[in-house]
PDB file of C-alpha atoms in Angstrom:
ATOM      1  CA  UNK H   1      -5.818  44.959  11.335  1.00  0.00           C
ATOM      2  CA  UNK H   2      -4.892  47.974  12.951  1.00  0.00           C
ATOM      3  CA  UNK H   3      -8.207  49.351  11.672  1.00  0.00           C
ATOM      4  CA  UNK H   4     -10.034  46.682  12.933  1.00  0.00           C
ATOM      5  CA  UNK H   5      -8.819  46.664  16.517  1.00  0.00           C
ATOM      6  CA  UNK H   6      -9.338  50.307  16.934  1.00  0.00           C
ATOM      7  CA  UNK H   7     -12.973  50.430  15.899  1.00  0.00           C
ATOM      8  CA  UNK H   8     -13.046  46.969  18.057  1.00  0.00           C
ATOM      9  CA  UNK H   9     -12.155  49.177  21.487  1.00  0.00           C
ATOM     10  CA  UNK H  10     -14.466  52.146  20.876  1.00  0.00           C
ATOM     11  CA  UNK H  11     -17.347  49.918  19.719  1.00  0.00           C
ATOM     12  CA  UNK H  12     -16.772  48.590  22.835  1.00  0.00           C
ATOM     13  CA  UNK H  13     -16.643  51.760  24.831  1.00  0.00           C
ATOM     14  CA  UNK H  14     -19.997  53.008  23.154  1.00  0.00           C
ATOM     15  CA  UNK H  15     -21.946  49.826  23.411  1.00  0.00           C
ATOM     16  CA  UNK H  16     -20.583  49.221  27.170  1.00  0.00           C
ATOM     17  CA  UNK H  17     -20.362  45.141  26.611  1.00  0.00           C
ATOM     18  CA  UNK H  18     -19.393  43.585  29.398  1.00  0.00           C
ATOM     19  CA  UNK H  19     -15.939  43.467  31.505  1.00  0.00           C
ATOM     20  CA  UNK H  20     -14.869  39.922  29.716  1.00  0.00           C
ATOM     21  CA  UNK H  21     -16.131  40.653  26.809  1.00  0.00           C
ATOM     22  CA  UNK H  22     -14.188  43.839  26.488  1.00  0.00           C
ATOM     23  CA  UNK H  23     -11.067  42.093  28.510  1.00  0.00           C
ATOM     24  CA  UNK H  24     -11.000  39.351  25.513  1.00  0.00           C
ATOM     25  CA  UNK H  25     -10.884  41.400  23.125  1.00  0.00           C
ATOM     26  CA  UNK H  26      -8.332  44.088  24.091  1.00  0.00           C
ATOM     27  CA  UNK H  27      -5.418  40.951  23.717  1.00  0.00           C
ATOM     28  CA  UNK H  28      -4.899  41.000  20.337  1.00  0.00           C
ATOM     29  CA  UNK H  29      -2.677  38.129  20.895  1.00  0.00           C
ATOM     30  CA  UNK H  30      -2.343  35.113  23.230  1.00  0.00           C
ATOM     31  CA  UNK H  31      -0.544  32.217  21.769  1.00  0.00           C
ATOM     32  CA  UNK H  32      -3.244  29.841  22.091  1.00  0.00           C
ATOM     33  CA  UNK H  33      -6.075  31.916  21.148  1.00  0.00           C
ATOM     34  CA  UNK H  34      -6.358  35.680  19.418  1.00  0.00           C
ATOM     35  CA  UNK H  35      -9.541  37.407  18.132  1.00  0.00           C
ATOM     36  CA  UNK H  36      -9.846  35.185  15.373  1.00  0.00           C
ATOM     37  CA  UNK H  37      -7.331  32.344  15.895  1.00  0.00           C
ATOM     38  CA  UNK H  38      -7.653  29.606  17.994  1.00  0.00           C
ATOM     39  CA  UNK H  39      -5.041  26.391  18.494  1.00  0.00           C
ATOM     40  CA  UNK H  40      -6.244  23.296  17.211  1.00  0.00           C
ATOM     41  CA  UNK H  41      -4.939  21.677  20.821  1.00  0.00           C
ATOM     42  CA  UNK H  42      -7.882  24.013  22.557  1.00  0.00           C
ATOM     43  CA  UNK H  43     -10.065  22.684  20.584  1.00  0.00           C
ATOM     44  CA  UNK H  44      -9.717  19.283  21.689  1.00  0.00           C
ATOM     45  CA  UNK H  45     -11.439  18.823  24.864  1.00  0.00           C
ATOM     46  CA  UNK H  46     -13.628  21.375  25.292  1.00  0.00           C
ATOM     47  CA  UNK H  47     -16.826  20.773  25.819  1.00  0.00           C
ATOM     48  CA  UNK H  48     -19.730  20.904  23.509  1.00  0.00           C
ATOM     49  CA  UNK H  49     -23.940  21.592  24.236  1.00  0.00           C
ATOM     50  CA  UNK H  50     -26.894  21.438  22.528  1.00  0.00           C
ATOM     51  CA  UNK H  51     -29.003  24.387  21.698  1.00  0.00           C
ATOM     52  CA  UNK H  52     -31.015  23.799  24.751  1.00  0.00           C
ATOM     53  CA  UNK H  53     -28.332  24.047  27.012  1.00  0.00           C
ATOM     54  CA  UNK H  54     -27.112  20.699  27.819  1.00  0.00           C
ATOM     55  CA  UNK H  55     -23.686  19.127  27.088  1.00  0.00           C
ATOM     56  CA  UNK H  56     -24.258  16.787  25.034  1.00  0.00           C
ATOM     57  CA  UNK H  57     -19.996  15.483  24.223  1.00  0.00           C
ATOM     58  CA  UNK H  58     -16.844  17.270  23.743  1.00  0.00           C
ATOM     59  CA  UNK H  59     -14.672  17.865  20.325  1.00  0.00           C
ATOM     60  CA  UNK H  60     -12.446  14.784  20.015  1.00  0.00           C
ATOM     61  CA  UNK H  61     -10.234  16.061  16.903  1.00  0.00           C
ATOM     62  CA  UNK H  62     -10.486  17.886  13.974  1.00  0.00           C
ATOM     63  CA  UNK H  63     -10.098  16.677  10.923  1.00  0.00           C
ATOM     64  CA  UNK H  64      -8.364  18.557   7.508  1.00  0.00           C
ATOM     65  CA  UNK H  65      -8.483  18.513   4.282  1.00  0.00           C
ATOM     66  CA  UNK H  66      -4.821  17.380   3.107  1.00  0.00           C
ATOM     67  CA  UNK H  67      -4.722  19.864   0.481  1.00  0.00           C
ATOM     68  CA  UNK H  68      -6.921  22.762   1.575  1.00  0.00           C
ATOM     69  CA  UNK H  69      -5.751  22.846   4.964  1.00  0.00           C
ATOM     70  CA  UNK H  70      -9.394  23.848   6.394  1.00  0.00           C
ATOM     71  CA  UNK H  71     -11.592  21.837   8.781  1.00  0.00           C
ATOM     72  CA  UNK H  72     -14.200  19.554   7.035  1.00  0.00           C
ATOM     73  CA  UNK H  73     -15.169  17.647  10.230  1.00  0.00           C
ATOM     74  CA  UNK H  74     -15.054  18.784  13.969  1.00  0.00           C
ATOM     75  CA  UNK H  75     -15.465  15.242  15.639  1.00  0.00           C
ATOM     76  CA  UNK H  76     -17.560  15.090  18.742  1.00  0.00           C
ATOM     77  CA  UNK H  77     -17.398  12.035  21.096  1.00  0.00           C
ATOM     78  CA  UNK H  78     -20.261  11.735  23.408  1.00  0.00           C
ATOM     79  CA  UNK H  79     -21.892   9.037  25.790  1.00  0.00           C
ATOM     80  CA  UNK H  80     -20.489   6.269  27.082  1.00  0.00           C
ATOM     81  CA  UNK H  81     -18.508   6.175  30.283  1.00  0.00           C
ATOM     82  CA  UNK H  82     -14.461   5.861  30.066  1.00  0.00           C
ATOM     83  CA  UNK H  83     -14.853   4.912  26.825  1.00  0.00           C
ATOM     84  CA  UNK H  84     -17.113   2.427  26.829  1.00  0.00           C
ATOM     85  CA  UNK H  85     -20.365   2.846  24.690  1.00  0.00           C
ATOM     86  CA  UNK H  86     -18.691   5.628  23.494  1.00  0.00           C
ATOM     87  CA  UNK H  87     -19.375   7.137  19.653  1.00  0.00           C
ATOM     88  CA  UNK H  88     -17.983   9.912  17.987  1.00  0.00           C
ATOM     89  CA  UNK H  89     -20.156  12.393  15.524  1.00  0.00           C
ATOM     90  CA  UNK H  90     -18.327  13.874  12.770  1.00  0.00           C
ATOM     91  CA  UNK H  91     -20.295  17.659  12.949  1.00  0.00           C
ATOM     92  CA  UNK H  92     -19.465  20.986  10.552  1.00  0.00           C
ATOM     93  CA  UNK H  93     -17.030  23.735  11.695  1.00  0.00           C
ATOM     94  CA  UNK H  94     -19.713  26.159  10.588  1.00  0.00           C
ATOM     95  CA  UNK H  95     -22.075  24.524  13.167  1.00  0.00           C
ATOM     96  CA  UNK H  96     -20.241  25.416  15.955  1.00  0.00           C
ATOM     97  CA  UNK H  97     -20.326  28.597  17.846  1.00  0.00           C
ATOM     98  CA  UNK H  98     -18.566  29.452  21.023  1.00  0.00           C
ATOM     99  CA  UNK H  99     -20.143  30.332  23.903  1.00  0.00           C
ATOM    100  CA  UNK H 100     -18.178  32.583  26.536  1.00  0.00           C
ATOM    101  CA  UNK H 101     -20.669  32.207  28.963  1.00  0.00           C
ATOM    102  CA  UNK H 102     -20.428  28.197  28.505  1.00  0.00           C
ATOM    103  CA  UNK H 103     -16.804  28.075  28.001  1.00  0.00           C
ATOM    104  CA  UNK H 104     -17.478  25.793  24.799  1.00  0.00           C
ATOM    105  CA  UNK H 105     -19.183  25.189  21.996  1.00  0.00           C
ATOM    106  CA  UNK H 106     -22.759  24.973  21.157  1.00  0.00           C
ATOM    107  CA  UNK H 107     -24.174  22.979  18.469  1.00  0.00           C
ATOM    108  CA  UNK H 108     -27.659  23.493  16.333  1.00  0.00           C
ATOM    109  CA  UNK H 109     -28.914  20.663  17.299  1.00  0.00           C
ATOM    110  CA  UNK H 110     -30.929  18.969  20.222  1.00  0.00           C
ATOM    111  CA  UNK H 111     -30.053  16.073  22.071  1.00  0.00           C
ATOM    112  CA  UNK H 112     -32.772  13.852  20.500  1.00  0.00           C
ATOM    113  CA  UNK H 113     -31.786  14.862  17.072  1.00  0.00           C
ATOM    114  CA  UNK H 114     -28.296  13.750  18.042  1.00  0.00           C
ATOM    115  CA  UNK H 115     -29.106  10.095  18.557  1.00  0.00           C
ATOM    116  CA  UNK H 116     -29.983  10.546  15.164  1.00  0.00           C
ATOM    117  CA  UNK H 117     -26.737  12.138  13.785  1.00  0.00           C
ATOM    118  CA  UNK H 118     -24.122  10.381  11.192  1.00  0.00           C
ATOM    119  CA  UNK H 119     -22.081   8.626  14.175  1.00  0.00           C
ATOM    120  CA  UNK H 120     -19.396   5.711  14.638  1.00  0.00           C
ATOM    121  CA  UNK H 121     -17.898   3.834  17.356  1.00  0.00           C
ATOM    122  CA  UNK H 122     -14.097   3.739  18.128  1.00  0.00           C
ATOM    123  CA  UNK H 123     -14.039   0.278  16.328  1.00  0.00           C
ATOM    124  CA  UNK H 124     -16.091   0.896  12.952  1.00  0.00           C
ATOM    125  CA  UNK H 125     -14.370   1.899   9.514  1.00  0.00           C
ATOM    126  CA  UNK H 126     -15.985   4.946   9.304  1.00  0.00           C
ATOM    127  CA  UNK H 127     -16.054   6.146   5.420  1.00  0.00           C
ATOM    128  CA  UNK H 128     -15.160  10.096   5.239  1.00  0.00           C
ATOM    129  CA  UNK H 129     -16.075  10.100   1.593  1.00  0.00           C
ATOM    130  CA  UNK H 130     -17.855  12.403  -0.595  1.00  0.00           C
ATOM    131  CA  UNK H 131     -21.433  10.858   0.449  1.00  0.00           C
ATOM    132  CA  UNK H 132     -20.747  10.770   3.991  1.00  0.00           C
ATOM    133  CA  UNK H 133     -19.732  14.478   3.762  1.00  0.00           C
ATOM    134  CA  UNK H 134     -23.173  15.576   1.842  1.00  0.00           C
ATOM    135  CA  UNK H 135     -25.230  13.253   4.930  1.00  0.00           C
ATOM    136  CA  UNK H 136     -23.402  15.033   8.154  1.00  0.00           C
ATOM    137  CA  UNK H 137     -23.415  18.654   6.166  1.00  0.00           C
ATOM    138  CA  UNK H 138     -27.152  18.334   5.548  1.00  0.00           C
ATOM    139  CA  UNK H 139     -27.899  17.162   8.828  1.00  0.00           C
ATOM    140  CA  UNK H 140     -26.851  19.906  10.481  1.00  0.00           C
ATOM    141  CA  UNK H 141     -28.350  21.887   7.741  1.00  0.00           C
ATOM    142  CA  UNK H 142     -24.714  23.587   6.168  1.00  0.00           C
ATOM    143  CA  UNK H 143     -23.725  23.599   2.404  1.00  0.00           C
ATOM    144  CA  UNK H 144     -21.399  21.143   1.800  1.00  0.00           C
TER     145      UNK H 144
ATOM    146  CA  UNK A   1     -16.291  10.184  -5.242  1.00  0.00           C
ATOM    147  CA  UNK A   2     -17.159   6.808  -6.825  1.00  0.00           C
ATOM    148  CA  UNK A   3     -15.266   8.055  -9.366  1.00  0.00           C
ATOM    149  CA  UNK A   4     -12.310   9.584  -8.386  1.00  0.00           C
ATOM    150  CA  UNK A   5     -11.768   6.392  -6.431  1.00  0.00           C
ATOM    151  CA  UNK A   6     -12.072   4.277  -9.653  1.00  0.00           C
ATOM    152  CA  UNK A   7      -9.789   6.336 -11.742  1.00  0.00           C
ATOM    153  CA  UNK A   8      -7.303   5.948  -8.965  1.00  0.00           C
ATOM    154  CA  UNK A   9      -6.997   2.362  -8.961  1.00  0.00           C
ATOM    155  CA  UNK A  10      -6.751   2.261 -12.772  1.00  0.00           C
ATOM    156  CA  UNK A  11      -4.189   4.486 -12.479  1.00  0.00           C
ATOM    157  CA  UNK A  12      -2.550   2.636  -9.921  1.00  0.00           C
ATOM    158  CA  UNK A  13      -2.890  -0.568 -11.743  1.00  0.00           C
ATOM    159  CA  UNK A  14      -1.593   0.423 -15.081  1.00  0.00           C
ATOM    160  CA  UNK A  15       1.757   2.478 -13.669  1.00  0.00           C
ATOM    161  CA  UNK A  16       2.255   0.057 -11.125  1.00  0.00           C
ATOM    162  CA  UNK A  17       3.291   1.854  -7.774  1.00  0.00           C
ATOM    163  CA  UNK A  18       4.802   0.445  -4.943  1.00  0.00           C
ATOM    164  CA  UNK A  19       2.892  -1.783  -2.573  1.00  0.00           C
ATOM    165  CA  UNK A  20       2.757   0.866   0.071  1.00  0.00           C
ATOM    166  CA  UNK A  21       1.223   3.785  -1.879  1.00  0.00           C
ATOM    167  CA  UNK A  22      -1.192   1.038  -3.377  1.00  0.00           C
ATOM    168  CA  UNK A  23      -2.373  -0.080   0.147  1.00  0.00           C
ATOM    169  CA  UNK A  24      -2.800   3.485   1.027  1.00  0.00           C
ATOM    170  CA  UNK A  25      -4.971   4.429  -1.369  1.00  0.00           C
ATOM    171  CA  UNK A  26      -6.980   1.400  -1.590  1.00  0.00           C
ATOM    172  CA  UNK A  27      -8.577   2.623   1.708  1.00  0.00           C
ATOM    173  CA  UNK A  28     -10.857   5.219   1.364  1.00  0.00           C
ATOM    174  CA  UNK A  29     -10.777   5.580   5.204  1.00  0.00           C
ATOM    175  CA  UNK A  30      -9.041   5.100   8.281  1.00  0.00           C
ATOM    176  CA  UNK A  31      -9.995   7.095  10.911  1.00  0.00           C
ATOM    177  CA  UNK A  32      -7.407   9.607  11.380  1.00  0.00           C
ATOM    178  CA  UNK A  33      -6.226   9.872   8.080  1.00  0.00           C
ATOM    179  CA  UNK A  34      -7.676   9.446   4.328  1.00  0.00           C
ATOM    180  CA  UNK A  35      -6.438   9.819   0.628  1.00  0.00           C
ATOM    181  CA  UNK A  36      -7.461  13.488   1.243  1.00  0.00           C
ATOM    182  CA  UNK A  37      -8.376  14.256   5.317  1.00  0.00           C
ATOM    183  CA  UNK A  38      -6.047  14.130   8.376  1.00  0.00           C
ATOM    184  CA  UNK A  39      -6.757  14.429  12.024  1.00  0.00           C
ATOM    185  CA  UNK A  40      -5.440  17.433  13.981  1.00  0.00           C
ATOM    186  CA  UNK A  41      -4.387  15.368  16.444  1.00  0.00           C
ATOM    187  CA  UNK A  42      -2.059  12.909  14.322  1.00  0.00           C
ATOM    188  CA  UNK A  43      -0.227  16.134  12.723  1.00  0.00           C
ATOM    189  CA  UNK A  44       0.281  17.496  16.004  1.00  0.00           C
ATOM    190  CA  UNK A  45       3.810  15.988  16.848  1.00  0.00           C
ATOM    191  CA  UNK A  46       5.090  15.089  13.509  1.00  0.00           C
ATOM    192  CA  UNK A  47       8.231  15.515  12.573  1.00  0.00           C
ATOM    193  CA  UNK A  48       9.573  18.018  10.123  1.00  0.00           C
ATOM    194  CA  UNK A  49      12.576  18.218   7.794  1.00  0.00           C
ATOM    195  CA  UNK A  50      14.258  20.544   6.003  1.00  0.00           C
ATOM    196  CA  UNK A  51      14.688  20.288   2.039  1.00  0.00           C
ATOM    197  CA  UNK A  52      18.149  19.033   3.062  1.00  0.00           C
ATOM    198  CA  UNK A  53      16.656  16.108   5.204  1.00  0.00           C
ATOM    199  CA  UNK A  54      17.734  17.149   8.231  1.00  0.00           C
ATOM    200  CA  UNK A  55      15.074  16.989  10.900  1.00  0.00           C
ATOM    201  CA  UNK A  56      14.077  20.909  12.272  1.00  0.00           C
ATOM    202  CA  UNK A  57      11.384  20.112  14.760  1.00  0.00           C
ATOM    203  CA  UNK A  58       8.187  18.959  14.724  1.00  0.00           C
ATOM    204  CA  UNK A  59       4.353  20.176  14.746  1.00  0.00           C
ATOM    205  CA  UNK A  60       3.438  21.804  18.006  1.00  0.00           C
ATOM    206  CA  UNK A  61      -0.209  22.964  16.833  1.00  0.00           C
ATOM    207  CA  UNK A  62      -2.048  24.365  14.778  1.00  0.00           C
ATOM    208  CA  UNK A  63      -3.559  27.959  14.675  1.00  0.00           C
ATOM    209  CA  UNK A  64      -6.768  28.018  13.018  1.00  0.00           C
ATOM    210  CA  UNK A  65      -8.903  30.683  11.624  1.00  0.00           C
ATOM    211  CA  UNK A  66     -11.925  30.835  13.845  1.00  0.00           C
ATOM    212  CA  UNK A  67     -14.678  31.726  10.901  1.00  0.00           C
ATOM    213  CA  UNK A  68     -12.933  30.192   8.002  1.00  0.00           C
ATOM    214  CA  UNK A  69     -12.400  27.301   9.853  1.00  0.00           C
ATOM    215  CA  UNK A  70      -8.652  27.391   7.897  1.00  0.00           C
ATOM    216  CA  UNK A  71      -5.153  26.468   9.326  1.00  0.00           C
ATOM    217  CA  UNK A  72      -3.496  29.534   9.324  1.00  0.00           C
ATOM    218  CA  UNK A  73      -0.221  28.396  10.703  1.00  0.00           C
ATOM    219  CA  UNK A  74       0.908  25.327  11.724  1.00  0.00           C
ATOM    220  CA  UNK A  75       3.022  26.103  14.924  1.00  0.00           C
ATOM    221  CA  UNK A  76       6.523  24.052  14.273  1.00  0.00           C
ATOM    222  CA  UNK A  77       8.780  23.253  17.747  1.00  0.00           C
ATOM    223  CA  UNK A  78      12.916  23.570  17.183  1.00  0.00           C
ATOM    224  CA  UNK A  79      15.513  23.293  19.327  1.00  0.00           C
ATOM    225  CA  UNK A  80      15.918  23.725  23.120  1.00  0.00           C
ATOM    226  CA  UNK A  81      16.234  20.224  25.418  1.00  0.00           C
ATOM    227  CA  UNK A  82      13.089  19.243  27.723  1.00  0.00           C
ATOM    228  CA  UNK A  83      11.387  22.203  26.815  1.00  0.00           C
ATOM    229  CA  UNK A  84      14.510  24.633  27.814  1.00  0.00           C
ATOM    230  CA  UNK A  85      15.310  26.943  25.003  1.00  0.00           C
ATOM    231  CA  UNK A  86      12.610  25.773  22.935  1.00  0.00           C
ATOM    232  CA  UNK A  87      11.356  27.925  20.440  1.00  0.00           C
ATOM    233  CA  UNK A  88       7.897  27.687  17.923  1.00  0.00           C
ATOM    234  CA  UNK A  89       8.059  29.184  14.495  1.00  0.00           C
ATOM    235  CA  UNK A  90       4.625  29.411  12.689  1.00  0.00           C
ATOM    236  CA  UNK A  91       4.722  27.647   9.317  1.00  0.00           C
ATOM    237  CA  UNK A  92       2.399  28.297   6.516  1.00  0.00           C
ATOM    238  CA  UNK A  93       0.018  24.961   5.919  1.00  0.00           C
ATOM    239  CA  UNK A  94       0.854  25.484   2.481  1.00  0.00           C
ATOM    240  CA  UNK A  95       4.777  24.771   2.814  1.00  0.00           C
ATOM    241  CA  UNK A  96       4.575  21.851   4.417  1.00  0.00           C
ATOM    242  CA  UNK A  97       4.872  18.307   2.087  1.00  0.00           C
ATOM    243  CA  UNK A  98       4.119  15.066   3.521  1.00  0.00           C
ATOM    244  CA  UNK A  99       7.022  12.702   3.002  1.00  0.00           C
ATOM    245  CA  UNK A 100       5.496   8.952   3.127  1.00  0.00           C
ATOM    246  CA  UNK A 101       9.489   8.004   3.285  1.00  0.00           C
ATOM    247  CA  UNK A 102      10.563  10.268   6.199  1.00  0.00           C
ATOM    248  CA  UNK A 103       7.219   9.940   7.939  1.00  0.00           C
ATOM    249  CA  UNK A 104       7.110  13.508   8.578  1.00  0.00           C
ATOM    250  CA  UNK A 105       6.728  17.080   6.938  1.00  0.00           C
ATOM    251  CA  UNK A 106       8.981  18.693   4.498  1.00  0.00           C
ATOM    252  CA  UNK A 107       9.010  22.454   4.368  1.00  0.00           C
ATOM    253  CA  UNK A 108      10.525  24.430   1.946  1.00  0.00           C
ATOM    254  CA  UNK A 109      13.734  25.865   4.029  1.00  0.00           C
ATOM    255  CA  UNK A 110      16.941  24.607   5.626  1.00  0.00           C
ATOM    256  CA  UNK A 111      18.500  24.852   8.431  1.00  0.00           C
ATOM    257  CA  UNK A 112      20.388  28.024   8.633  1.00  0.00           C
ATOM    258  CA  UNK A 113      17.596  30.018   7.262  1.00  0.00           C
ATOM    259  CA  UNK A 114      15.123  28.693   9.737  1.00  0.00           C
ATOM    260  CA  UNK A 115      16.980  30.855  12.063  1.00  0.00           C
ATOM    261  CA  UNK A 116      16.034  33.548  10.624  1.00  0.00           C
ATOM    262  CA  UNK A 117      12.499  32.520  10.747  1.00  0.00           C
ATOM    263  CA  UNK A 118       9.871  34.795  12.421  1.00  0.00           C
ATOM    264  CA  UNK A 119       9.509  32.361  16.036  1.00  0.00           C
ATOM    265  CA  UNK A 120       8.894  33.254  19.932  1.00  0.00           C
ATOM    266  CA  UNK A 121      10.097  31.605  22.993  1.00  0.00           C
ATOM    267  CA  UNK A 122       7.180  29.831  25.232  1.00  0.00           C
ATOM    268  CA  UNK A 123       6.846  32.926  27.005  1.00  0.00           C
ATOM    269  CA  UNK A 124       7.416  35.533  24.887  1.00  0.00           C
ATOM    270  CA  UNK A 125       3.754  37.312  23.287  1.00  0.00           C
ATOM    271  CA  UNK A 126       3.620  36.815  20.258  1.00  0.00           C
ATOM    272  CA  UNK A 127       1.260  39.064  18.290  1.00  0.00           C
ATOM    273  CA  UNK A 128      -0.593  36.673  15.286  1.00  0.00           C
ATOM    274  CA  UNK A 129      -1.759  40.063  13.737  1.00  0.00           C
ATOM    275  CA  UNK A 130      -1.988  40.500   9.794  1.00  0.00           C
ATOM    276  CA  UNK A 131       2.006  42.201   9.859  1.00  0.00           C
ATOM    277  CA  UNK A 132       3.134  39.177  11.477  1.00  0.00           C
ATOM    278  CA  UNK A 133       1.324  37.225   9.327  1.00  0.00           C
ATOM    279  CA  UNK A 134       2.151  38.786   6.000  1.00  0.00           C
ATOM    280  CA  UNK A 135       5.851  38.622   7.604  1.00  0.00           C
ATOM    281  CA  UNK A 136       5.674  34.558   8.088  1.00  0.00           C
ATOM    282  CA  UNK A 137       4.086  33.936   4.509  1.00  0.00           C
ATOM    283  CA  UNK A 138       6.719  35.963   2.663  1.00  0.00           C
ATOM    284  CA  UNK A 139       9.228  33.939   4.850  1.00  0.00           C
ATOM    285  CA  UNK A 140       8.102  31.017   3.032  1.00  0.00           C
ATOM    286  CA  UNK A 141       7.300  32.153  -0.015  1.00  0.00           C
ATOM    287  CA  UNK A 142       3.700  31.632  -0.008  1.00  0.00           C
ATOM    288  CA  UNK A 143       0.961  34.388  -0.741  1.00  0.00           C
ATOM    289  CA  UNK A 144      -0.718  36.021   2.612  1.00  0.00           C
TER     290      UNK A 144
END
């Protein structure tokens, strides 16, 4: 770790990145978010956009496996309006990046392809089973 | 899936569990919890005991690993009133057992050596670096 932080900072002197950039990374820490940690309570609510650049929902909850403690499903709500019409999108960590310059996350998909997506309402019984898990993992094109 | 499922009920069937456990598993969804998935946001403020019974705090958050998509720590709140003297203590995923009785997390330590337990006060800055982490894990008992 010690390693890793060091060549962090003079990669970052030679390559000149940018003052936020370099700002980020020089915390090591932050209780809510480090280099490569981030709370699970900052990840619900932020916001969430399509490759082309539009929002298209924001992460609702994760959910974890029981047993191997890692994320299977980042769930996305999007339209509706206070709730109403509203569906949620069960979408792969791996599909995710985070943007700086958006302040959330951008998916690899397009808004079109959304409507599309594995999705429920607030009301269905939505089945997180094995199938389900194969369906929204090839969707978005990631080994399940 | 299918099957798992199937060999489940059998299983349930011919040792005869308790209603509850039997309900439990019958549904294969729910949700913010399954058999084998829970949602961030239901573990965040549970309760957690210590092997003695007592209750030590509860789940604050969780820190997750931004590639693997793993819960590193699950941040656990203890002691303090309205926030005042509060302290976290990360918690490996790992040494936390759901109790169905208590409704709540077990983990593997009681009271007096919680104290002990690597923690920070709200304001302190607390460095989630590899040392730290390596310290927290052997607190436990569970491999880094």
């Amino acid at each position: 770790m010690q390693n890793t932080t060091e060549t962090l900072t003079q990669t970052i002197d030679t390559e000149q990145l940018d003052k936020r950039r370099e700002f980020d990374r020089s915390r090591p820490l932050e209780r809510d978010e480090t280099s490569f940690l981030i709370a699970s309570d900052k990840v619900e609510g932020t916001d969430v956009f399509a490759t082309d650049g539009d929002k298209i929902g924001t992460i609702d909850k994760l959910m974890l496996g029981k047993r191997s403690g890692r994320v299977e499903y980042a769930v996305m709500s999007f339209g509706g309006f206070l709730g109403i019409g509203e569906k949620f999108t069960p979408v792969p960590w791996e599909s995710l990046d985070y943007s700086v310059d958006k302040n959330g996350y951008v998916v690899n998909i397009d808004k079109d392809r959304l409507k599309g997506a594995p999705n429920y309402h607030r009301n269905d019984e939505y089945i997180f089973d094995r199938a389900a898990g194969e369906q929204i993992y090839a969707y978005y094109g990631v080994m399940y």
